[in-house]
Amino acid sequence: MKNTILHILSANGHGNLVSTICMKDSSLLKAHNVRNETPFHHAARFGHTNTILKLIECAKSAFGEDPDVLKELLRQKNCLGETALHEAARRGHGAVVSTLMEEDLELAGLVNDDSVSPLYLATARGSLDMVHNMVTKMLDHQITPTFYSGPEKQTALHAAVLQDTGT
């Protein structure tokens, strides 16, 4: 399937229209396109925090307050094995990262098909604020190696060391 109207609205940051469409057809929250992406992936890729909030609100409204349904939606992986959190971390959208992690800290421990975690992506990007935010949120959580996993058995620490600080 190609992109649904909800994919398109999410990619363009039309949060209010996202809410309207979700009220009419909440099944679109679960729709995947040809790259196996959900509307959450699209909103996260383009840094639309308000749209992510609207999608989360719609999911809670449509599927009840059952946290498992929302977690299932947020943990959906695209054709590269990446969640919406990977998309946001790779592109430096710290507010989206924070919003997604507030709903499900376990997202940070999901690696893509190359065994890369969102924390590794944020670190490799050199986004100190985003890394600090992610690590702070994880402090009270049981951390496993997948939380800081990177390609070829590297870790987020490798990515940090390899950053050119310009000094």
Short mmCIF file of N, CA, C and O in Angstrom, two decimals, residues 30-164:
data_model
loop_
_atom_site.label_atom_id
_atom_site.label_comp_id
_atom_site.label_asym_id
_atom_site.label_seq_id
_atom_site.Cartn_x
_atom_site.Cartn_y
_atom_site.Cartn_z
N LYS A 30 -2.65 2.22 12.27
CA LYS A 30 -1.90 0.97 12.14
C LYS A 30 -1.46 0.70 10.70
O LYS A 30 -0.79 -0.30 10.43
N ALA A 31 -1.83 1.57 9.77
CA ALA A 31 -1.55 1.34 8.36
C ALA A 31 -0.06 1.48 8.06
O ALA A 31 0.62 2.36 8.57
N HIS A 32 0.43 0.57 7.21
CA HIS A 32 1.82 0.59 6.75
C HIS A 32 1.86 0.90 5.27
O HIS A 32 1.01 0.45 4.51
N ASN A 33 2.88 1.64 4.86
CA ASN A 33 3.08 1.90 3.43
C ASN A 33 4.02 0.84 2.85
O ASN A 33 4.35 -0.14 3.53
N VAL A 34 4.49 1.05 1.63
CA VAL A 34 5.34 0.05 0.98
C VAL A 34 6.69 -0.13 1.69
O VAL A 34 7.34 -1.16 1.54
N ARG A 35 7.12 0.87 2.46
CA ARG A 35 8.36 0.75 3.22
C ARG A 35 8.09 0.28 4.66
O ARG A 35 8.95 0.37 5.51
N ASN A 36 6.88 -0.17 4.88
CA ASN A 36 6.43 -0.68 6.18
C ASN A 36 6.43 0.42 7.25
O ASN A 36 6.57 0.15 8.43
N GLU A 37 6.28 1.67 6.83
CA GLU A 37 6.26 2.80 7.76
C GLU A 37 4.84 3.13 8.17
O GLU A 37 3.90 3.01 7.38
N THR A 38 4.71 3.59 9.42
CA THR A 38 3.43 4.05 9.94
C THR A 38 3.41 5.58 9.92
O THR A 38 4.44 6.21 9.69
N PRO A 39 2.26 6.17 10.19
CA PRO A 39 2.22 7.63 10.31
C PRO A 39 3.18 8.16 11.39
O PRO A 39 3.71 9.27 11.26
N PHE A 40 3.46 7.37 12.42
CA PHE A 40 4.41 7.77 13.46
C PHE A 40 5.81 7.96 12.86
O PHE A 40 6.50 8.91 13.22
N HIS A 41 6.22 7.06 11.97
CA HIS A 41 7.52 7.20 11.31
C HIS A 41 7.60 8.53 10.55
O HIS A 41 8.61 9.23 10.61
N HIS A 42 6.52 8.86 9.84
CA HIS A 42 6.53 10.07 9.02
C HIS A 42 6.59 11.33 9.88
O HIS A 42 7.37 12.23 9.58
N ALA A 43 5.80 11.39 10.92
CA ALA A 43 5.82 12.56 11.80
C ALA A 43 7.19 12.71 12.47
O ALA A 43 7.72 13.81 12.59
N ALA A 44 7.76 11.59 12.89
CA ALA A 44 9.07 11.62 13.57
C ALA A 44 10.17 12.03 12.61
O ALA A 44 11.06 12.82 12.97
N ARG A 45 10.14 11.54 11.38
CA ARG A 45 11.18 11.86 10.39
C ARG A 45 11.28 13.37 10.16
O ARG A 45 12.37 13.92 10.01
N PHE A 46 10.13 14.03 10.15
CA PHE A 46 10.12 15.46 9.85
C PHE A 46 10.05 16.33 11.10
O PHE A 46 9.93 17.55 11.00
N GLY A 47 10.14 15.72 12.28
CA GLY A 47 10.23 16.48 13.52
C GLY A 47 8.95 17.16 13.96
O GLY A 47 9.00 18.17 14.65
N HIS A 48 7.82 16.60 13.61
CA HIS A 48 6.53 17.21 13.96
C HIS A 48 6.05 16.71 15.32
O HIS A 48 5.25 15.79 15.43
N THR A 49 6.55 17.35 16.37
CA THR A 49 6.22 16.95 17.74
C THR A 49 4.72 17.03 18.01
O THR A 49 4.14 16.11 18.59
N ASN A 50 4.09 18.12 17.57
CA ASN A 50 2.66 18.26 17.80
C ASN A 50 1.88 17.13 17.13
O ASN A 50 0.91 16.62 17.68
N THR A 51 2.31 16.74 15.96
CA THR A 51 1.63 15.66 15.24
C THR A 51 1.84 14.33 15.96
O THR A 51 0.90 13.53 16.06
N ILE A 52 3.04 14.10 16.47
CA ILE A 52 3.29 12.89 17.26
C ILE A 52 2.35 12.87 18.46
O ILE A 52 1.74 11.83 18.78
N LEU A 53 2.22 14.02 19.13
CA LEU A 53 1.31 14.10 20.28
C LEU A 53 -0.14 13.81 19.88
O LEU A 53 -0.85 13.12 20.60
N LYS A 54 -0.54 14.31 18.73
CA LYS A 54 -1.91 14.06 18.24
C LYS A 54 -2.10 12.58 17.91
O LYS A 54 -3.15 12.00 18.21
N LEU A 55 -1.09 11.96 17.29
CA LEU A 55 -1.18 10.53 16.97
C LEU A 55 -1.30 9.71 18.25
O LEU A 55 -2.10 8.76 18.32
N ILE A 56 -0.51 10.06 19.26
CA ILE A 56 -0.55 9.35 20.54
C ILE A 56 -1.92 9.54 21.20
O ILE A 56 -2.53 8.58 21.67
N GLU A 57 -2.40 10.76 21.19
CA GLU A 57 -3.72 11.08 21.75
C GLU A 57 -4.81 10.28 21.03
O GLU A 57 -5.71 9.72 21.67
N CYS A 58 -4.72 10.22 19.71
CA CYS A 58 -5.70 9.47 18.91
C CYS A 58 -5.66 7.98 19.25
O CYS A 58 -6.71 7.34 19.36
N ALA A 59 -4.46 7.45 19.38
CA ALA A 59 -4.32 6.03 19.70
C ALA A 59 -4.92 5.73 21.06
O ALA A 59 -5.63 4.73 21.24
N LYS A 60 -4.65 6.58 22.03
CA LYS A 60 -5.21 6.38 23.37
C LYS A 60 -6.73 6.46 23.35
O LYS A 60 -7.41 5.70 24.02
N SER A 61 -7.24 7.39 22.57
CA SER A 61 -8.69 7.56 22.48
C SER A 61 -9.34 6.38 21.76
O SER A 61 -10.37 5.86 22.19
N ALA A 62 -8.72 5.95 20.67
CA ALA A 62 -9.29 4.89 19.85
C ALA A 62 -9.18 3.50 20.48
O ALA A 62 -10.09 2.68 20.35
N PHE A 63 -8.07 3.26 21.16
CA PHE A 63 -7.81 1.92 21.65
C PHE A 63 -7.84 1.84 23.18
O PHE A 63 -7.33 0.89 23.77
N GLY A 64 -8.36 2.88 23.80
CA GLY A 64 -8.44 2.89 25.25
C GLY A 64 -7.11 3.25 25.87
O GLY A 64 -6.13 3.54 25.18
N GLU A 65 -7.09 3.26 27.15
CA GLU A 65 -5.87 3.62 27.87
C GLU A 65 -4.93 2.43 28.04
O GLU A 65 -3.98 2.49 28.82
N ASP A 66 -5.19 1.34 27.33
CA ASP A 66 -4.32 0.16 27.40
C ASP A 66 -2.95 0.52 26.84
O ASP A 66 -2.80 0.77 25.64
N PRO A 67 -1.92 0.59 27.72
CA PRO A 67 -0.60 1.00 27.24
C PRO A 67 0.03 0.03 26.25
O PRO A 67 0.89 0.42 25.47
N ASP A 68 -0.42 -1.21 26.25
CA ASP A 68 0.16 -2.19 25.33
C ASP A 68 -0.15 -1.88 23.87
O ASP A 68 0.69 -2.10 23.00
N VAL A 69 -1.33 -1.36 23.60
CA VAL A 69 -1.70 -1.04 22.22
C VAL A 69 -0.84 0.12 21.72
O VAL A 69 -0.31 0.08 20.61
N LEU A 70 -0.69 1.15 22.55
CA LEU A 70 0.15 2.28 22.14
C LEU A 70 1.60 1.84 21.96
O LEU A 70 2.24 2.20 20.98
N LYS A 71 2.10 1.04 22.88
CA LYS A 71 3.48 0.55 22.75
C LYS A 71 3.65 -0.25 21.47
O LYS A 71 4.67 -0.13 20.78
N GLU A 72 2.67 -1.06 21.15
CA GLU A 72 2.74 -1.85 19.91
C GLU A 72 2.84 -0.93 18.70
O GLU A 72 3.63 -1.18 17.78
N LEU A 73 2.06 0.15 18.69
CA LEU A 73 2.12 1.11 17.59
C LEU A 73 3.48 1.79 17.51
O LEU A 73 4.06 1.94 16.44
N LEU A 74 4.00 2.23 18.67
CA LEU A 74 5.27 2.94 18.69
C LEU A 74 6.45 2.04 18.35
O LEU A 74 7.47 2.52 17.87
N ARG A 75 6.31 0.76 18.60
CA ARG A 75 7.40 -0.19 18.35
C ARG A 75 7.39 -0.78 16.94
O ARG A 75 8.24 -1.61 16.61
N GLN A 76 6.47 -0.35 16.10
CA GLN A 76 6.42 -0.84 14.73
C GLN A 76 7.72 -0.47 14.03
O GLN A 76 8.22 0.65 14.15
N LYS A 77 8.24 -1.43 13.27
CA LYS A 77 9.50 -1.20 12.55
C LYS A 77 9.25 -1.13 11.05
O LYS A 77 8.42 -1.84 10.51
N ASN A 78 10.02 -0.26 10.41
CA ASN A 78 9.91 -0.12 8.97
C ASN A 78 10.77 -1.18 8.26
O ASN A 78 11.27 -2.11 8.90
N CYS A 79 10.98 -1.02 6.97
CA CYS A 79 11.72 -2.02 6.19
C CYS A 79 13.19 -2.12 6.60
O CYS A 79 13.86 -3.09 6.25
N LEU A 80 13.70 -1.14 7.32
CA LEU A 80 15.08 -1.17 7.82
C LEU A 80 15.14 -1.62 9.28
O LEU A 80 16.21 -1.60 9.89
N GLY A 81 13.98 -1.99 9.81
CA GLY A 81 13.92 -2.40 11.21
C GLY A 81 13.96 -1.24 12.17
O GLY A 81 14.32 -1.40 13.34
N GLU A 82 13.58 -0.05 11.71
CA GLU A 82 13.67 1.14 12.54
C GLU A 82 12.30 1.60 13.02
O GLU A 82 11.31 1.56 12.28
N THR A 83 12.28 2.08 14.26
CA THR A 83 11.08 2.65 14.86
C THR A 83 11.04 4.16 14.57
O THR A 83 12.00 4.73 14.05
N ALA A 84 9.96 4.79 14.98
CA ALA A 84 9.86 6.24 14.86
C ALA A 84 10.96 6.92 15.69
O ALA A 84 11.46 7.98 15.30
N LEU A 85 11.36 6.30 16.80
CA LEU A 85 12.43 6.88 17.62
C LEU A 85 13.75 6.90 16.85
O LEU A 85 14.51 7.87 16.94
N HIS A 86 14.05 5.87 16.08
CA HIS A 86 15.24 5.87 15.22
C HIS A 86 15.19 7.06 14.25
O HIS A 86 16.19 7.76 14.07
N GLU A 87 14.02 7.24 13.63
CA GLU A 87 13.86 8.33 12.66
C GLU A 87 14.16 9.69 13.31
O GLU A 87 14.90 10.49 12.77
N ALA A 88 13.58 9.92 14.48
CA ALA A 88 13.76 11.20 15.16
C ALA A 88 15.20 11.39 15.62
O ALA A 88 15.76 12.48 15.46
N ALA A 89 15.80 10.35 16.17
CA ALA A 89 17.18 10.45 16.66
C ALA A 89 18.15 10.70 15.51
O ALA A 89 19.06 11.53 15.62
N ARG A 90 17.98 10.00 14.40
CA ARG A 90 18.87 10.17 13.25
C ARG A 90 18.84 11.59 12.71
O ARG A 90 19.84 12.13 12.28
N ARG A 91 17.68 12.21 12.78
CA ARG A 91 17.53 13.54 12.18
C ARG A 91 17.64 14.68 13.20
O ARG A 91 17.46 15.83 12.85
N GLY A 92 17.90 14.34 14.46
CA GLY A 92 18.14 15.36 15.46
C GLY A 92 16.90 16.06 15.99
O GLY A 92 16.98 17.20 16.44
N HIS A 93 15.77 15.39 15.97
CA HIS A 93 14.53 15.97 16.46
C HIS A 93 14.33 15.62 17.94
O HIS A 93 13.60 14.71 18.30
N GLY A 94 15.03 16.38 18.78
CA GLY A 94 15.06 16.09 20.21
C GLY A 94 13.71 16.11 20.89
O GLY A 94 13.44 15.29 21.78
N ALA A 95 12.82 17.03 20.51
CA ALA A 95 11.50 17.10 21.15
C ALA A 95 10.68 15.85 20.82
O ALA A 95 9.96 15.33 21.67
N VAL A 96 10.80 15.35 19.60
CA VAL A 96 10.10 14.12 19.22
C VAL A 96 10.68 12.94 19.99
O VAL A 96 9.94 12.10 20.51
N VAL A 97 12.00 12.88 20.10
CA VAL A 97 12.66 11.81 20.87
C VAL A 97 12.13 11.81 22.29
O VAL A 97 11.74 10.77 22.83
N SER A 98 12.09 12.97 22.90
CA SER A 98 11.63 13.08 24.28
C SER A 98 10.18 12.63 24.41
O SER A 98 9.83 11.87 25.34
N THR A 99 9.34 13.06 23.50
CA THR A 99 7.92 12.69 23.54
C THR A 99 7.73 11.19 23.40
O THR A 99 6.96 10.58 24.16
N LEU A 100 8.43 10.58 22.47
CA LEU A 100 8.30 9.13 22.27
C LEU A 100 8.81 8.36 23.48
O LEU A 100 8.20 7.39 23.92
N MET A 101 9.92 8.81 24.05
CA MET A 101 10.48 8.11 25.21
C MET A 101 9.61 8.27 26.46
O MET A 101 9.60 7.39 27.32
N GLU A 102 8.88 9.36 26.55
CA GLU A 102 7.95 9.52 27.67
C GLU A 102 6.84 8.48 27.61
O GLU A 102 6.32 8.07 28.64
N GLU A 103 6.49 8.06 26.42
CA GLU A 103 5.44 7.05 26.27
C GLU A 103 5.97 5.63 26.44
O GLU A 103 5.24 4.75 26.88
N ASP A 104 7.23 5.41 26.04
CA ASP A 104 7.78 4.05 26.09
C ASP A 104 9.31 4.09 26.09
O ASP A 104 9.94 4.21 25.05
N LEU A 105 9.89 3.97 27.29
CA LEU A 105 11.35 3.98 27.40
C LEU A 105 12.00 2.80 26.69
O LEU A 105 13.14 2.88 26.25
N GLU A 106 11.27 1.70 26.57
CA GLU A 106 11.82 0.50 25.92
C GLU A 106 12.16 0.75 24.45
O GLU A 106 12.95 0.01 23.87
N LEU A 107 11.56 1.77 23.85
CA LEU A 107 11.89 2.11 22.46
C LEU A 107 13.38 2.33 22.28
O LEU A 107 13.95 2.00 21.25
N ALA A 108 14.01 2.89 23.30
CA ALA A 108 15.44 3.19 23.23
C ALA A 108 16.28 1.93 23.14
O ALA A 108 17.44 1.98 22.70
N GLY A 109 15.74 0.80 23.53
CA GLY A 109 16.48 -0.45 23.50
C GLY A 109 16.22 -1.30 22.26
O GLY A 109 16.74 -2.40 22.13
N LEU A 110 15.40 -0.79 21.35
CA LEU A 110 15.12 -1.53 20.12
C LEU A 110 16.14 -1.13 19.05
O LEU A 110 16.29 0.05 18.75
N VAL A 111 16.81 -2.12 18.51
CA VAL A 111 17.82 -1.85 17.48
C VAL A 111 17.25 -2.11 16.09
O VAL A 111 16.30 -2.87 15.94
N ASN A 112 17.85 -1.46 15.10
CA ASN A 112 17.41 -1.68 13.73
C ASN A 112 18.08 -2.94 13.16
O ASN A 112 18.76 -3.67 13.88
N ASP A 113 17.91 -3.17 11.88
CA ASP A 113 18.46 -4.37 11.24
C ASP A 113 19.99 -4.42 11.26
O ASP A 113 20.59 -5.47 11.07
N ASP A 114 20.63 -3.27 11.48
CA ASP A 114 22.09 -3.20 11.57
C ASP A 114 22.56 -3.18 13.03
O ASP A 114 23.71 -2.82 13.30
N SER A 115 21.66 -3.51 13.95
CA SER A 115 21.95 -3.53 15.40
C SER A 115 22.29 -2.16 15.95
O SER A 115 23.08 -2.03 16.88
N VAL A 116 21.70 -1.11 15.39
CA VAL A 116 21.96 0.26 15.82
C VAL A 116 20.78 0.77 16.64
O VAL A 116 19.63 0.68 16.22
N SER A 117 21.10 1.31 17.81
CA SER A 117 20.09 1.86 18.71
C SER A 117 19.86 3.34 18.42
O SER A 117 20.72 4.01 17.84
N PRO A 118 18.72 3.88 18.87
CA PRO A 118 18.49 5.32 18.73
C PRO A 118 19.55 6.15 19.48
O PRO A 118 19.95 7.21 18.98
N LEU A 119 20.02 5.69 20.63
CA LEU A 119 21.06 6.42 21.36
C LEU A 119 22.34 6.50 20.54
O LEU A 119 22.99 7.54 20.49
N TYR A 120 22.71 5.43 19.88
CA TYR A 120 23.89 5.44 19.02
C TYR A 120 23.70 6.48 17.91
O TYR A 120 24.61 7.27 17.62
N LEU A 121 22.53 6.50 17.29
CA LEU A 121 22.28 7.46 16.21
C LEU A 121 22.39 8.89 16.70
O LEU A 121 22.98 9.73 16.03
N ALA A 122 21.82 9.17 17.87
CA ALA A 122 21.89 10.53 18.43
C ALA A 122 23.34 10.90 18.75
O ALA A 122 23.77 12.04 18.51
N THR A 123 24.10 9.94 19.27
CA THR A 123 25.50 10.19 19.60
C THR A 123 26.32 10.42 18.34
O THR A 123 27.12 11.37 18.26
N ALA A 124 26.13 9.58 17.34
CA ALA A 124 26.86 9.71 16.08
C ALA A 124 26.55 11.04 15.39
O ALA A 124 27.39 11.59 14.69
N ARG A 125 25.37 11.53 15.63
CA ARG A 125 24.96 12.82 15.06
C ARG A 125 25.63 13.98 15.78
O ARG A 125 25.67 15.09 15.30
N GLY A 126 26.14 13.72 16.98
CA GLY A 126 26.79 14.76 17.76
C GLY A 126 25.82 15.65 18.51
O GLY A 126 26.16 16.78 18.88
N SER A 127 24.63 15.15 18.74
CA SER A 127 23.59 15.95 19.40
C SER A 127 23.66 15.74 20.92
O SER A 127 22.98 14.89 21.47
N LEU A 128 24.50 16.53 21.57
CA LEU A 128 24.73 16.40 23.00
C LEU A 128 23.44 16.58 23.81
O LEU A 128 23.18 15.81 24.74
N ASP A 129 22.62 17.54 23.45
CA ASP A 129 21.37 17.76 24.17
C ASP A 129 20.45 16.55 24.08
O ASP A 129 19.85 16.13 25.07
N MET A 130 20.34 15.98 22.89
CA MET A 130 19.48 14.82 22.71
C MET A 130 20.03 13.62 23.48
O MET A 130 19.28 12.90 24.14
N VAL A 131 21.33 13.40 23.42
CA VAL A 131 21.96 12.29 24.15
C VAL A 131 21.74 12.48 25.65
O VAL A 131 21.35 11.53 26.35
N HIS A 132 21.96 13.67 26.14
CA HIS A 132 21.76 13.95 27.56
C HIS A 132 20.32 13.66 27.97
O HIS A 132 20.07 13.03 29.00
N ASN A 133 19.38 14.12 27.17
CA ASN A 133 17.96 13.89 27.44
C ASN A 133 17.65 12.40 27.48
O ASN A 133 16.95 11.92 28.38
N MET A 134 18.14 11.65 26.51
CA MET A 134 17.87 10.22 26.43
C MET A 134 18.47 9.50 27.64
O MET A 134 17.80 8.68 28.28
N VAL A 135 19.71 9.80 27.95
CA VAL A 135 20.39 9.13 29.06
C VAL A 135 19.70 9.47 30.38
O VAL A 135 19.49 8.59 31.22
N THR A 136 19.32 10.72 30.56
CA THR A 136 18.62 11.12 31.78
C THR A 136 17.32 10.35 31.95
O THR A 136 17.01 9.88 33.05
N LYS A 137 16.57 10.17 30.87
CA LYS A 137 15.32 9.42 30.94
C LYS A 137 15.56 7.94 31.27
O LYS A 137 14.74 7.30 31.89
N MET A 138 16.72 7.43 30.88
CA MET A 138 17.01 6.00 31.09
C MET A 138 17.63 5.71 32.45
O MET A 138 17.78 4.54 32.80
N LEU A 139 17.99 6.71 33.22
CA LEU A 139 18.72 6.49 34.47
C LEU A 139 17.99 5.55 35.43
O LEU A 139 18.63 4.76 36.11
N ASP A 140 16.69 5.66 35.53
CA ASP A 140 15.94 4.82 36.45
C ASP A 140 15.41 3.55 35.80
O ASP A 140 14.53 2.89 36.33
N HIS A 141 15.95 3.22 34.67
CA HIS A 141 15.49 2.06 33.91
C HIS A 141 16.62 1.04 33.79
O HIS A 141 17.79 1.42 33.74
N GLN A 142 16.27 -0.21 33.77
CA GLN A 142 17.30 -1.24 33.60
C GLN A 142 17.84 -1.17 32.18
O GLN A 142 17.12 -1.38 31.21
N ILE A 143 19.12 -0.87 32.07
CA ILE A 143 19.76 -0.70 30.77
C ILE A 143 20.45 -2.00 30.35
O ILE A 143 21.17 -2.61 31.13
N THR A 144 20.21 -2.37 29.11
CA THR A 144 20.89 -3.54 28.54
C THR A 144 21.79 -3.04 27.41
O THR A 144 21.64 -1.89 26.96
N PRO A 145 22.70 -3.85 26.94
CA PRO A 145 23.60 -3.41 25.86
C PRO A 145 22.89 -2.92 24.60
O PRO A 145 23.45 -2.10 23.87
N THR A 146 21.66 -3.37 24.35
CA THR A 146 20.98 -2.90 23.14
C THR A 146 20.69 -1.40 23.19
O THR A 146 20.59 -0.76 22.16
N PHE A 147 20.59 -0.82 24.37
CA PHE A 147 20.29 0.60 24.50
C PHE A 147 21.40 1.47 23.91
O PHE A 147 21.16 2.59 23.52
N TYR A 148 22.63 0.98 23.88
CA TYR A 148 23.73 1.79 23.35
C TYR A 148 24.44 1.10 22.20
O TYR A 148 25.54 1.46 21.82
N SER A 149 23.79 0.13 21.61
CA SER A 149 24.36 -0.67 20.53
C SER A 149 24.53 0.13 19.24
O SER A 149 23.73 0.99 18.91
N GLY A 150 25.62 -0.22 18.53
CA GLY A 150 25.89 0.40 17.23
C GLY A 150 26.32 -0.65 16.23
O GLY A 150 26.37 -1.84 16.53
N PRO A 151 26.66 -0.23 15.02
CA PRO A 151 27.04 -1.18 13.98
C PRO A 151 28.40 -1.83 14.28
O PRO A 151 29.25 -1.24 14.95
N GLU A 152 28.56 -3.03 13.80
CA GLU A 152 29.83 -3.75 13.91
C GLU A 152 30.38 -3.78 15.34
O GLU A 152 31.56 -3.55 15.59
N LYS A 153 29.48 -4.07 16.27
CA LYS A 153 29.81 -4.22 17.70
C LYS A 153 30.35 -2.95 18.34
O LYS A 153 30.98 -2.99 19.38
N GLN A 154 30.11 -1.81 17.71
CA GLN A 154 30.46 -0.55 18.33
C GLN A 154 29.37 -0.17 19.33
O GLN A 154 28.29 -0.75 19.34
N THR A 155 29.66 0.82 20.15
CA THR A 155 28.68 1.33 21.10
C THR A 155 28.55 2.84 20.91
O THR A 155 29.31 3.45 20.16
N ALA A 156 27.62 3.42 21.65
CA ALA A 156 27.46 4.87 21.60
C ALA A 156 28.73 5.57 22.06
O ALA A 156 29.04 6.67 21.59
N LEU A 157 29.49 4.93 22.94
CA LEU A 157 30.76 5.52 23.37
C LEU A 157 31.74 5.62 22.20
O LEU A 157 32.43 6.62 22.06
N HIS A 158 31.78 4.59 21.35
CA HIS A 158 32.61 4.67 20.15
C HIS A 158 32.20 5.89 19.31
O HIS A 158 33.06 6.64 18.84
N ALA A 159 30.90 6.05 19.11
CA ALA A 159 30.42 7.16 18.30
C ALA A 159 30.81 8.50 18.92
O ALA A 159 31.19 9.43 18.21
N ALA A 160 30.74 8.58 20.26
CA ALA A 160 31.11 9.83 20.94
C ALA A 160 32.59 10.14 20.76
O ALA A 160 32.97 11.29 20.49
N VAL A 161 33.42 9.14 20.87
CA VAL A 161 34.87 9.32 20.74
C VAL A 161 35.22 9.74 19.31
O VAL A 161 36.15 10.53 19.11
N LEU A 162 34.49 9.22 18.35
CA LEU A 162 34.79 9.50 16.95
C LEU A 162 34.29 10.85 16.47
O LEU A 162 34.59 11.26 15.35
N GLN A 163 33.53 11.56 17.31
CA GLN A 163 33.02 12.88 16.94
C GLN A 163 34.16 13.87 16.84
O GLN A 163 35.05 13.91 17.68
N ASP A 164 34.12 14.69 15.80
CA ASP A 164 35.09 15.77 15.64
C ASP A 164 34.53 16.99 16.36
O ASP A 164 33.58 17.61 15.90
#
